[in-house]
Amino acid sequence: YDELECQHFLTASNEMAAWHARYRSMYELEKKILAWQERGARIMIVGTPEHTALLPIYINGFSSLNITGFCTFGHEPGVTRSRTQPYPSASWRTVAVGNYDEILISSFEFNFTIVEELRKRGITKPVYAIYDASSARSLSETVAVLPAYSRS
């Protein structure tokens, strides 16, 4: 390879890596939302109020989901605390025996702790975690440059 080809390759690779770091989690969540909508899934959210408050504002289609409950797990550091949650409050007991199809983990800071807590409590419903081990950015960092979705 000559130097110019290497530079083009590195530039393209860096752009793809930056996209994955910033937006892959949002993109995958929006794909999951489409699947949930298709099958009319009932969703239980476990996470922080601050992170969860961002979802209907910045994630396309989130407002149309059938959210059956929200189980609070901690607070995201450095994020303004939400005062209200539009979803029914759920306890860990409700999460364990509730009438829902899948759990959505809505936290960057506590993502893996919540996964472990669900496992320890023997909760066997399917779990969708927005973030995985390669996630480098929280939604709260990413949305600063994005427009809000209207709820119409």
Short mmCIF file of N, CA and C in Angstrom, two decimals:
data_model
loop_
_atom_site.label_atom_id
_atom_site.label_comp_id
_atom_site.label_asym_id
_atom_site.label_seq_id
_atom_site.Cartn_x
_atom_site.Cartn_y
_atom_site.Cartn_z
N TYR A 1 0.83 -1.19 0.00
CA TYR A 1 0.00 0.00 0.00
C TYR A 1 0.87 1.24 0.00
N ASP A 2 0.38 2.24 -0.71
CA ASP A 2 1.13 3.49 -0.63
C ASP A 2 0.57 4.34 0.52
N GLU A 3 1.25 5.41 0.82
CA GLU A 3 0.91 6.23 1.98
C GLU A 3 -0.50 6.82 1.88
N LEU A 4 -0.90 7.26 0.69
CA LEU A 4 -2.23 7.84 0.51
C LEU A 4 -3.33 6.80 0.75
N GLU A 5 -3.14 5.57 0.22
CA GLU A 5 -4.12 4.51 0.46
C GLU A 5 -4.25 4.20 1.95
N CYS A 6 -3.12 4.15 2.64
CA CYS A 6 -3.14 3.89 4.08
C CYS A 6 -3.89 4.99 4.82
N GLN A 7 -3.68 6.23 4.42
CA GLN A 7 -4.35 7.35 5.09
C GLN A 7 -5.86 7.29 4.88
N HIS A 8 -6.30 6.97 3.64
CA HIS A 8 -7.74 6.83 3.37
C HIS A 8 -8.34 5.70 4.20
N PHE A 9 -7.63 4.58 4.28
CA PHE A 9 -8.10 3.44 5.05
C PHE A 9 -8.23 3.79 6.53
N LEU A 10 -7.21 4.45 7.07
CA LEU A 10 -7.24 4.82 8.49
C LEU A 10 -8.34 5.83 8.79
N THR A 11 -8.54 6.77 7.90
CA THR A 11 -9.60 7.77 8.09
C THR A 11 -10.97 7.09 8.11
N ALA A 12 -11.20 6.21 7.15
CA ALA A 12 -12.49 5.50 7.09
C ALA A 12 -12.67 4.60 8.31
N SER A 13 -11.65 3.92 8.72
CA SER A 13 -11.73 3.05 9.90
C SER A 13 -12.02 3.85 11.16
N ASN A 14 -11.37 5.00 11.30
CA ASN A 14 -11.61 5.85 12.47
C ASN A 14 -13.03 6.40 12.49
N GLU A 15 -13.57 6.75 11.32
CA GLU A 15 -14.95 7.24 11.25
C GLU A 15 -15.93 6.15 11.65
N MET A 16 -15.69 4.92 11.18
CA MET A 16 -16.57 3.81 11.56
C MET A 16 -16.47 3.52 13.05
N ALA A 17 -15.29 3.55 13.60
CA ALA A 17 -15.11 3.30 15.04
C ALA A 17 -15.81 4.38 15.87
N ALA A 18 -15.73 5.62 15.43
CA ALA A 18 -16.39 6.72 16.14
C ALA A 18 -17.91 6.54 16.09
N TRP A 19 -18.45 6.13 14.95
CA TRP A 19 -19.88 5.90 14.83
C TRP A 19 -20.31 4.79 15.80
N HIS A 20 -19.58 3.71 15.82
CA HIS A 20 -19.91 2.60 16.72
C HIS A 20 -19.85 3.04 18.18
N ALA A 21 -18.87 3.81 18.54
CA ALA A 21 -18.73 4.26 19.92
C ALA A 21 -19.89 5.16 20.32
N ARG A 22 -20.34 6.01 19.40
CA ARG A 22 -21.38 6.99 19.74
C ARG A 22 -22.80 6.47 19.53
N TYR A 23 -23.03 5.75 18.44
CA TYR A 23 -24.41 5.51 18.02
C TYR A 23 -24.86 4.05 17.93
N ARG A 24 -23.96 3.09 18.01
CA ARG A 24 -24.36 1.70 17.82
C ARG A 24 -25.42 1.27 18.83
N SER A 25 -25.26 1.66 20.09
CA SER A 25 -26.23 1.26 21.11
C SER A 25 -27.62 1.81 20.80
N MET A 26 -27.70 3.05 20.35
CA MET A 26 -28.98 3.65 19.97
C MET A 26 -29.57 2.93 18.76
N TYR A 27 -28.74 2.67 17.77
CA TYR A 27 -29.18 2.01 16.55
C TYR A 27 -29.74 0.62 16.87
N GLU A 28 -29.03 -0.15 17.68
CA GLU A 28 -29.48 -1.49 18.04
C GLU A 28 -30.77 -1.43 18.86
N LEU A 29 -30.89 -0.45 19.75
CA LEU A 29 -32.11 -0.30 20.54
C LEU A 29 -33.29 0.02 19.63
N GLU A 30 -33.11 0.89 18.66
CA GLU A 30 -34.20 1.22 17.75
C GLU A 30 -34.62 0.01 16.92
N LYS A 31 -33.68 -0.84 16.54
CA LYS A 31 -34.03 -2.09 15.85
C LYS A 31 -34.84 -3.00 16.78
N LYS A 32 -34.42 -3.08 18.05
CA LYS A 32 -35.13 -3.92 19.02
C LYS A 32 -36.54 -3.39 19.24
N ILE A 33 -36.70 -2.07 19.29
CA ILE A 33 -38.02 -1.47 19.47
C ILE A 33 -38.95 -1.88 18.32
N LEU A 34 -38.44 -1.89 17.11
CA LEU A 34 -39.26 -2.32 15.96
C LEU A 34 -39.74 -3.76 16.15
N ALA A 35 -38.86 -4.63 16.62
CA ALA A 35 -39.24 -6.03 16.87
C ALA A 35 -40.29 -6.11 17.97
N TRP A 36 -40.10 -5.34 19.05
CA TRP A 36 -41.09 -5.33 20.14
C TRP A 36 -42.45 -4.83 19.65
N GLN A 37 -42.43 -3.79 18.83
CA GLN A 37 -43.68 -3.23 18.30
C GLN A 37 -44.39 -4.25 17.42
N GLU A 38 -43.65 -4.95 16.59
CA GLU A 38 -44.23 -5.95 15.69
C GLU A 38 -44.99 -7.02 16.45
N ARG A 39 -44.43 -7.45 17.56
CA ARG A 39 -45.07 -8.54 18.30
C ARG A 39 -45.89 -8.06 19.49
N GLY A 40 -46.00 -6.75 19.67
CA GLY A 40 -46.80 -6.21 20.77
C GLY A 40 -46.25 -6.57 22.14
N ALA A 41 -44.95 -6.58 22.27
CA ALA A 41 -44.29 -7.00 23.52
C ALA A 41 -44.58 -6.05 24.66
N ARG A 42 -44.69 -6.62 25.85
CA ARG A 42 -44.85 -5.86 27.09
C ARG A 42 -43.47 -5.78 27.74
N ILE A 43 -43.02 -4.56 28.04
CA ILE A 43 -41.65 -4.33 28.50
C ILE A 43 -41.62 -3.83 29.94
N MET A 44 -40.74 -4.44 30.73
CA MET A 44 -40.44 -4.00 32.09
C MET A 44 -39.07 -3.32 32.02
N ILE A 45 -38.96 -2.11 32.56
CA ILE A 45 -37.69 -1.40 32.57
C ILE A 45 -37.07 -1.51 33.95
N VAL A 46 -35.78 -1.84 33.99
CA VAL A 46 -35.01 -1.78 35.23
C VAL A 46 -33.84 -0.85 34.94
N GLY A 47 -33.71 0.21 35.73
CA GLY A 47 -32.62 1.16 35.48
C GLY A 47 -32.76 2.42 36.29
N THR A 48 -32.06 3.44 35.84
CA THR A 48 -32.08 4.71 36.55
C THR A 48 -33.14 5.63 35.95
N PRO A 49 -33.77 6.44 36.79
CA PRO A 49 -34.77 7.39 36.28
C PRO A 49 -34.18 8.36 35.26
N GLU A 50 -32.94 8.80 35.50
CA GLU A 50 -32.32 9.80 34.62
C GLU A 50 -32.11 9.24 33.21
N HIS A 51 -31.59 8.03 33.12
CA HIS A 51 -31.36 7.42 31.81
C HIS A 51 -32.68 7.12 31.13
N THR A 52 -33.62 6.57 31.89
CA THR A 52 -34.91 6.19 31.34
C THR A 52 -35.68 7.40 30.80
N ALA A 53 -35.53 8.55 31.43
CA ALA A 53 -36.23 9.76 30.98
C ALA A 53 -35.77 10.19 29.59
N LEU A 54 -34.56 9.82 29.19
CA LEU A 54 -34.05 10.19 27.87
C LEU A 54 -34.65 9.34 26.74
N LEU A 55 -35.08 8.15 27.05
CA LEU A 55 -35.50 7.21 26.01
C LEU A 55 -36.67 7.70 25.17
N PRO A 56 -37.79 8.14 25.77
CA PRO A 56 -38.89 8.60 24.90
C PRO A 56 -38.59 9.90 24.16
N ILE A 57 -37.61 10.64 24.63
CA ILE A 57 -37.27 11.91 23.99
C ILE A 57 -36.36 11.70 22.78
N TYR A 58 -35.40 10.80 22.89
CA TYR A 58 -34.36 10.68 21.86
C TYR A 58 -34.35 9.37 21.09
N ILE A 59 -35.13 8.39 21.50
CA ILE A 59 -35.12 7.10 20.81
C ILE A 59 -36.40 6.95 20.01
N ASN A 60 -36.26 6.83 18.71
CA ASN A 60 -37.38 6.75 17.80
C ASN A 60 -38.25 5.53 18.13
N GLY A 61 -39.54 5.75 18.30
CA GLY A 61 -40.49 4.67 18.54
C GLY A 61 -40.66 4.27 19.99
N PHE A 62 -39.82 4.77 20.88
CA PHE A 62 -39.88 4.33 22.27
C PHE A 62 -41.24 4.66 22.91
N SER A 63 -41.77 5.81 22.62
CA SER A 63 -43.03 6.25 23.23
C SER A 63 -44.20 5.33 22.91
N SER A 64 -44.10 4.57 21.84
CA SER A 64 -45.22 3.70 21.45
C SER A 64 -45.12 2.31 22.08
N LEU A 65 -44.07 2.05 22.86
CA LEU A 65 -43.94 0.73 23.49
C LEU A 65 -44.93 0.55 24.62
N ASN A 66 -45.27 -0.69 24.89
CA ASN A 66 -46.13 -1.04 26.01
C ASN A 66 -45.24 -1.29 27.23
N ILE A 67 -44.99 -0.24 28.00
CA ILE A 67 -44.14 -0.34 29.20
C ILE A 67 -45.05 -0.71 30.37
N THR A 68 -44.83 -1.88 30.96
CA THR A 68 -45.70 -2.35 32.05
C THR A 68 -45.21 -1.90 33.42
N GLY A 69 -43.93 -1.50 33.54
CA GLY A 69 -43.43 -1.07 34.83
C GLY A 69 -42.00 -0.59 34.75
N PHE A 70 -41.62 0.13 35.81
CA PHE A 70 -40.25 0.64 35.92
C PHE A 70 -39.73 0.37 37.33
N CYS A 71 -38.64 -0.38 37.42
CA CYS A 71 -38.00 -0.69 38.69
C CYS A 71 -36.73 0.14 38.79
N THR A 72 -36.70 1.06 39.75
CA THR A 72 -35.57 1.96 39.91
C THR A 72 -34.35 1.21 40.44
N PHE A 73 -33.22 1.48 39.83
CA PHE A 73 -31.95 0.91 40.28
C PHE A 73 -30.90 2.02 40.25
N GLY A 74 -30.70 2.70 41.36
CA GLY A 74 -29.66 3.72 41.47
C GLY A 74 -29.96 4.99 40.69
N HIS A 75 -28.95 5.85 40.64
CA HIS A 75 -29.01 7.11 39.91
C HIS A 75 -27.71 7.29 39.15
N GLU A 76 -27.80 7.79 37.93
CA GLU A 76 -26.62 8.02 37.10
C GLU A 76 -25.84 9.20 37.66
N PRO A 77 -24.55 9.02 37.92
CA PRO A 77 -23.76 10.15 38.42
C PRO A 77 -23.59 11.23 37.36
N GLY A 78 -23.64 12.47 37.80
CA GLY A 78 -23.41 13.58 36.88
C GLY A 78 -24.58 13.91 35.98
N VAL A 79 -25.73 13.28 36.21
CA VAL A 79 -26.90 13.53 35.38
C VAL A 79 -27.99 14.12 36.27
N THR A 80 -28.68 15.13 35.77
CA THR A 80 -29.75 15.76 36.54
C THR A 80 -30.81 14.72 36.87
N ARG A 81 -31.19 14.66 38.12
CA ARG A 81 -32.16 13.65 38.56
C ARG A 81 -33.56 13.99 38.07
N SER A 82 -34.24 12.97 37.58
CA SER A 82 -35.62 13.11 37.16
C SER A 82 -36.52 13.08 38.38
N ARG A 83 -37.55 13.88 38.36
CA ARG A 83 -38.47 13.92 39.51
C ARG A 83 -39.63 12.95 39.34
N THR A 84 -40.06 12.74 38.10
CA THR A 84 -41.19 11.87 37.87
C THR A 84 -40.87 10.84 36.80
N GLN A 85 -41.60 9.77 36.82
CA GLN A 85 -41.45 8.71 35.84
C GLN A 85 -42.84 8.40 35.30
N PRO A 86 -43.03 8.40 33.99
CA PRO A 86 -44.37 8.20 33.45
C PRO A 86 -44.84 6.74 33.47
N TYR A 87 -43.99 5.84 33.94
CA TYR A 87 -44.32 4.42 33.94
C TYR A 87 -44.72 3.95 35.33
N PRO A 88 -45.56 2.92 35.41
CA PRO A 88 -45.93 2.39 36.72
C PRO A 88 -44.70 1.92 37.49
N SER A 89 -44.64 2.26 38.76
CA SER A 89 -43.52 1.86 39.61
C SER A 89 -43.60 0.35 39.86
N ALA A 90 -42.44 -0.30 39.80
CA ALA A 90 -42.39 -1.75 40.01
C ALA A 90 -41.33 -2.08 41.05
N SER A 91 -41.62 -3.04 41.88
CA SER A 91 -40.66 -3.53 42.87
C SER A 91 -39.91 -4.72 42.26
N TRP A 92 -38.88 -5.18 42.98
CA TRP A 92 -38.17 -6.37 42.51
C TRP A 92 -39.11 -7.57 42.49
N ARG A 93 -40.07 -7.61 43.41
CA ARG A 93 -41.04 -8.71 43.40
C ARG A 93 -41.86 -8.69 42.11
N THR A 94 -42.27 -7.50 41.69
CA THR A 94 -43.01 -7.37 40.44
C THR A 94 -42.16 -7.80 39.25
N VAL A 95 -40.89 -7.44 39.29
CA VAL A 95 -39.98 -7.85 38.22
C VAL A 95 -39.88 -9.37 38.19
N ALA A 96 -39.86 -9.99 39.36
CA ALA A 96 -39.71 -11.45 39.44
C ALA A 96 -40.94 -12.19 38.93
N VAL A 97 -42.13 -11.64 39.18
CA VAL A 97 -43.35 -12.39 38.84
C VAL A 97 -44.28 -11.61 37.91
N GLY A 98 -43.86 -10.47 37.42
CA GLY A 98 -44.73 -9.59 36.65
C GLY A 98 -45.19 -10.16 35.33
N ASN A 99 -46.21 -9.51 34.81
CA ASN A 99 -46.81 -9.91 33.55
C ASN A 99 -46.21 -9.05 32.43
N TYR A 100 -45.07 -9.47 31.92
CA TYR A 100 -44.39 -8.76 30.84
C TYR A 100 -43.60 -9.79 30.03
N ASP A 101 -43.10 -9.36 28.87
CA ASP A 101 -42.40 -10.28 27.98
C ASP A 101 -40.88 -10.18 28.05
N GLU A 102 -40.39 -8.97 28.28
CA GLU A 102 -38.93 -8.77 28.25
C GLU A 102 -38.54 -7.62 29.16
N ILE A 103 -37.31 -7.69 29.66
CA ILE A 103 -36.76 -6.63 30.51
C ILE A 103 -35.83 -5.77 29.67
N LEU A 104 -35.96 -4.46 29.82
CA LEU A 104 -35.03 -3.51 29.21
C LEU A 104 -34.20 -2.91 30.32
N ILE A 105 -32.89 -3.04 30.22
CA ILE A 105 -32.00 -2.40 31.19
C ILE A 105 -31.70 -1.00 30.69
N SER A 106 -32.06 -0.02 31.50
CA SER A 106 -31.91 1.39 31.13
C SER A 106 -30.93 2.07 32.09
N SER A 107 -29.66 1.77 31.92
CA SER A 107 -28.60 2.39 32.70
C SER A 107 -27.27 2.11 32.04
N PHE A 108 -26.44 3.12 31.98
CA PHE A 108 -25.07 2.91 31.52
C PHE A 108 -24.19 2.52 32.70
N GLU A 109 -24.29 3.29 33.75
CA GLU A 109 -23.42 3.11 34.92
C GLU A 109 -23.64 1.75 35.60
N PHE A 110 -24.89 1.31 35.69
CA PHE A 110 -25.22 0.10 36.44
C PHE A 110 -25.60 -1.08 35.55
N ASN A 111 -25.36 -0.97 34.27
CA ASN A 111 -25.77 -1.99 33.31
C ASN A 111 -25.40 -3.41 33.75
N PHE A 112 -24.14 -3.64 34.00
CA PHE A 112 -23.69 -5.00 34.33
C PHE A 112 -24.10 -5.41 35.74
N THR A 113 -24.23 -4.45 36.64
CA THR A 113 -24.70 -4.74 37.99
C THR A 113 -26.15 -5.21 37.95
N ILE A 114 -26.96 -4.59 37.10
CA ILE A 114 -28.36 -4.99 36.97
C ILE A 114 -28.46 -6.38 36.37
N VAL A 115 -27.67 -6.66 35.35
CA VAL A 115 -27.66 -8.00 34.75
C VAL A 115 -27.35 -9.04 35.82
N GLU A 116 -26.36 -8.77 36.63
CA GLU A 116 -25.97 -9.69 37.70
C GLU A 116 -27.09 -9.82 38.75
N GLU A 117 -27.72 -8.71 39.10
CA GLU A 117 -28.81 -8.74 40.08
C GLU A 117 -29.99 -9.58 39.57
N LEU A 118 -30.33 -9.43 38.30
CA LEU A 118 -31.40 -10.24 37.72
C LEU A 118 -31.05 -11.72 37.78
N ARG A 119 -29.80 -12.03 37.48
CA ARG A 119 -29.34 -13.43 37.53
C ARG A 119 -29.43 -13.97 38.95
N LYS A 120 -28.93 -13.18 39.93
CA LYS A 120 -28.94 -13.61 41.33
C LYS A 120 -30.36 -13.86 41.83
N ARG A 121 -31.30 -13.06 41.36
CA ARG A 121 -32.69 -13.20 41.81
C ARG A 121 -33.44 -14.29 41.04
N GLY A 122 -32.76 -14.95 40.11
CA GLY A 122 -33.38 -16.05 39.37
C GLY A 122 -34.42 -15.61 38.36
N ILE A 123 -34.34 -14.38 37.91
CA ILE A 123 -35.30 -13.86 36.93
C ILE A 123 -34.89 -14.37 35.55
N THR A 124 -35.78 -15.10 34.93
CA THR A 124 -35.43 -15.80 33.68
C THR A 124 -36.06 -15.20 32.43
N LYS A 125 -36.79 -14.11 32.58
CA LYS A 125 -37.35 -13.45 31.39
C LYS A 125 -36.20 -12.95 30.51
N PRO A 126 -36.44 -12.84 29.21
CA PRO A 126 -35.39 -12.30 28.34
C PRO A 126 -35.02 -10.87 28.76
N VAL A 127 -33.73 -10.56 28.64
CA VAL A 127 -33.21 -9.25 29.04
C VAL A 127 -32.54 -8.60 27.84
N TYR A 128 -32.87 -7.34 27.60
CA TYR A 128 -32.18 -6.55 26.58
C TYR A 128 -31.41 -5.44 27.28
N ALA A 129 -30.10 -5.50 27.18
CA ALA A 129 -29.23 -4.46 27.73
C ALA A 129 -28.83 -3.53 26.59
N ILE A 130 -29.06 -2.25 26.77
CA ILE A 130 -28.71 -1.27 25.74
C ILE A 130 -27.21 -1.28 25.48
N TYR A 131 -26.43 -1.49 26.52
CA TYR A 131 -24.97 -1.42 26.41
C TYR A 131 -24.35 -2.80 26.60
N ASP A 132 -23.21 -2.99 25.94
CA ASP A 132 -22.44 -4.22 26.14
C ASP A 132 -21.00 -3.83 26.48
N ALA A 133 -20.13 -4.82 26.53
CA ALA A 133 -18.75 -4.57 26.95
C ALA A 133 -18.00 -3.61 26.03
N SER A 134 -18.45 -3.47 24.79
CA SER A 134 -17.75 -2.57 23.87
C SER A 134 -18.37 -1.17 23.82
N SER A 135 -19.40 -0.94 24.61
CA SER A 135 -20.05 0.38 24.62
C SER A 135 -19.18 1.39 25.35
N ALA A 136 -18.89 2.48 24.67
CA ALA A 136 -17.98 3.48 25.24
C ALA A 136 -18.69 4.75 25.67
N ARG A 137 -19.94 4.93 25.25
CA ARG A 137 -20.64 6.18 25.54
C ARG A 137 -22.03 5.90 26.08
N SER A 138 -22.42 6.66 27.06
CA SER A 138 -23.78 6.61 27.57
C SER A 138 -24.67 7.42 26.65
N LEU A 139 -25.93 7.05 26.62
CA LEU A 139 -26.91 7.80 25.85
C LEU A 139 -26.93 9.26 26.28
N SER A 140 -26.72 9.52 27.57
CA SER A 140 -26.74 10.90 28.06
C SER A 140 -25.63 11.74 27.44
N GLU A 141 -24.53 11.13 27.03
CA GLU A 141 -23.46 11.85 26.33
C GLU A 141 -23.77 12.02 24.85
N THR A 142 -24.34 10.99 24.26
CA THR A 142 -24.58 10.96 22.82
C THR A 142 -25.67 11.92 22.38
N VAL A 143 -26.74 12.04 23.17
CA VAL A 143 -27.91 12.79 22.71
C VAL A 143 -27.71 14.30 22.68
N ALA A 144 -26.62 14.78 23.22
CA ALA A 144 -26.37 16.22 23.25
C ALA A 144 -26.41 16.85 21.86
N VAL A 145 -26.12 16.09 20.83
CA VAL A 145 -26.09 16.63 19.48
C VAL A 145 -27.28 16.18 18.62
N LEU A 146 -28.25 15.50 19.25
CA LEU A 146 -29.37 14.95 18.49
C LEU A 146 -30.65 15.73 18.76
N PRO A 147 -31.56 15.76 17.77
CA PRO A 147 -32.86 16.39 18.00
C PRO A 147 -33.77 15.45 18.79
N ALA A 148 -34.73 16.02 19.49
CA ALA A 148 -35.72 15.22 20.19
C ALA A 148 -36.78 14.76 19.18
N TYR A 149 -37.35 13.57 19.40
CA TYR A 149 -38.44 13.10 18.56
C TYR A 149 -39.75 13.67 19.08
N SER A 150 -40.63 14.03 18.16
CA SER A 150 -41.96 14.48 18.60
C SER A 150 -42.78 13.26 18.91
N ARG A 151 -43.75 13.43 19.78
CA ARG A 151 -44.60 12.30 20.18
C ARG A 151 -45.89 12.25 19.38
N SER A 152 -45.95 12.90 18.28
CA SER A 152 -47.20 12.93 17.51
C SER A 152 -47.39 11.67 16.73
#
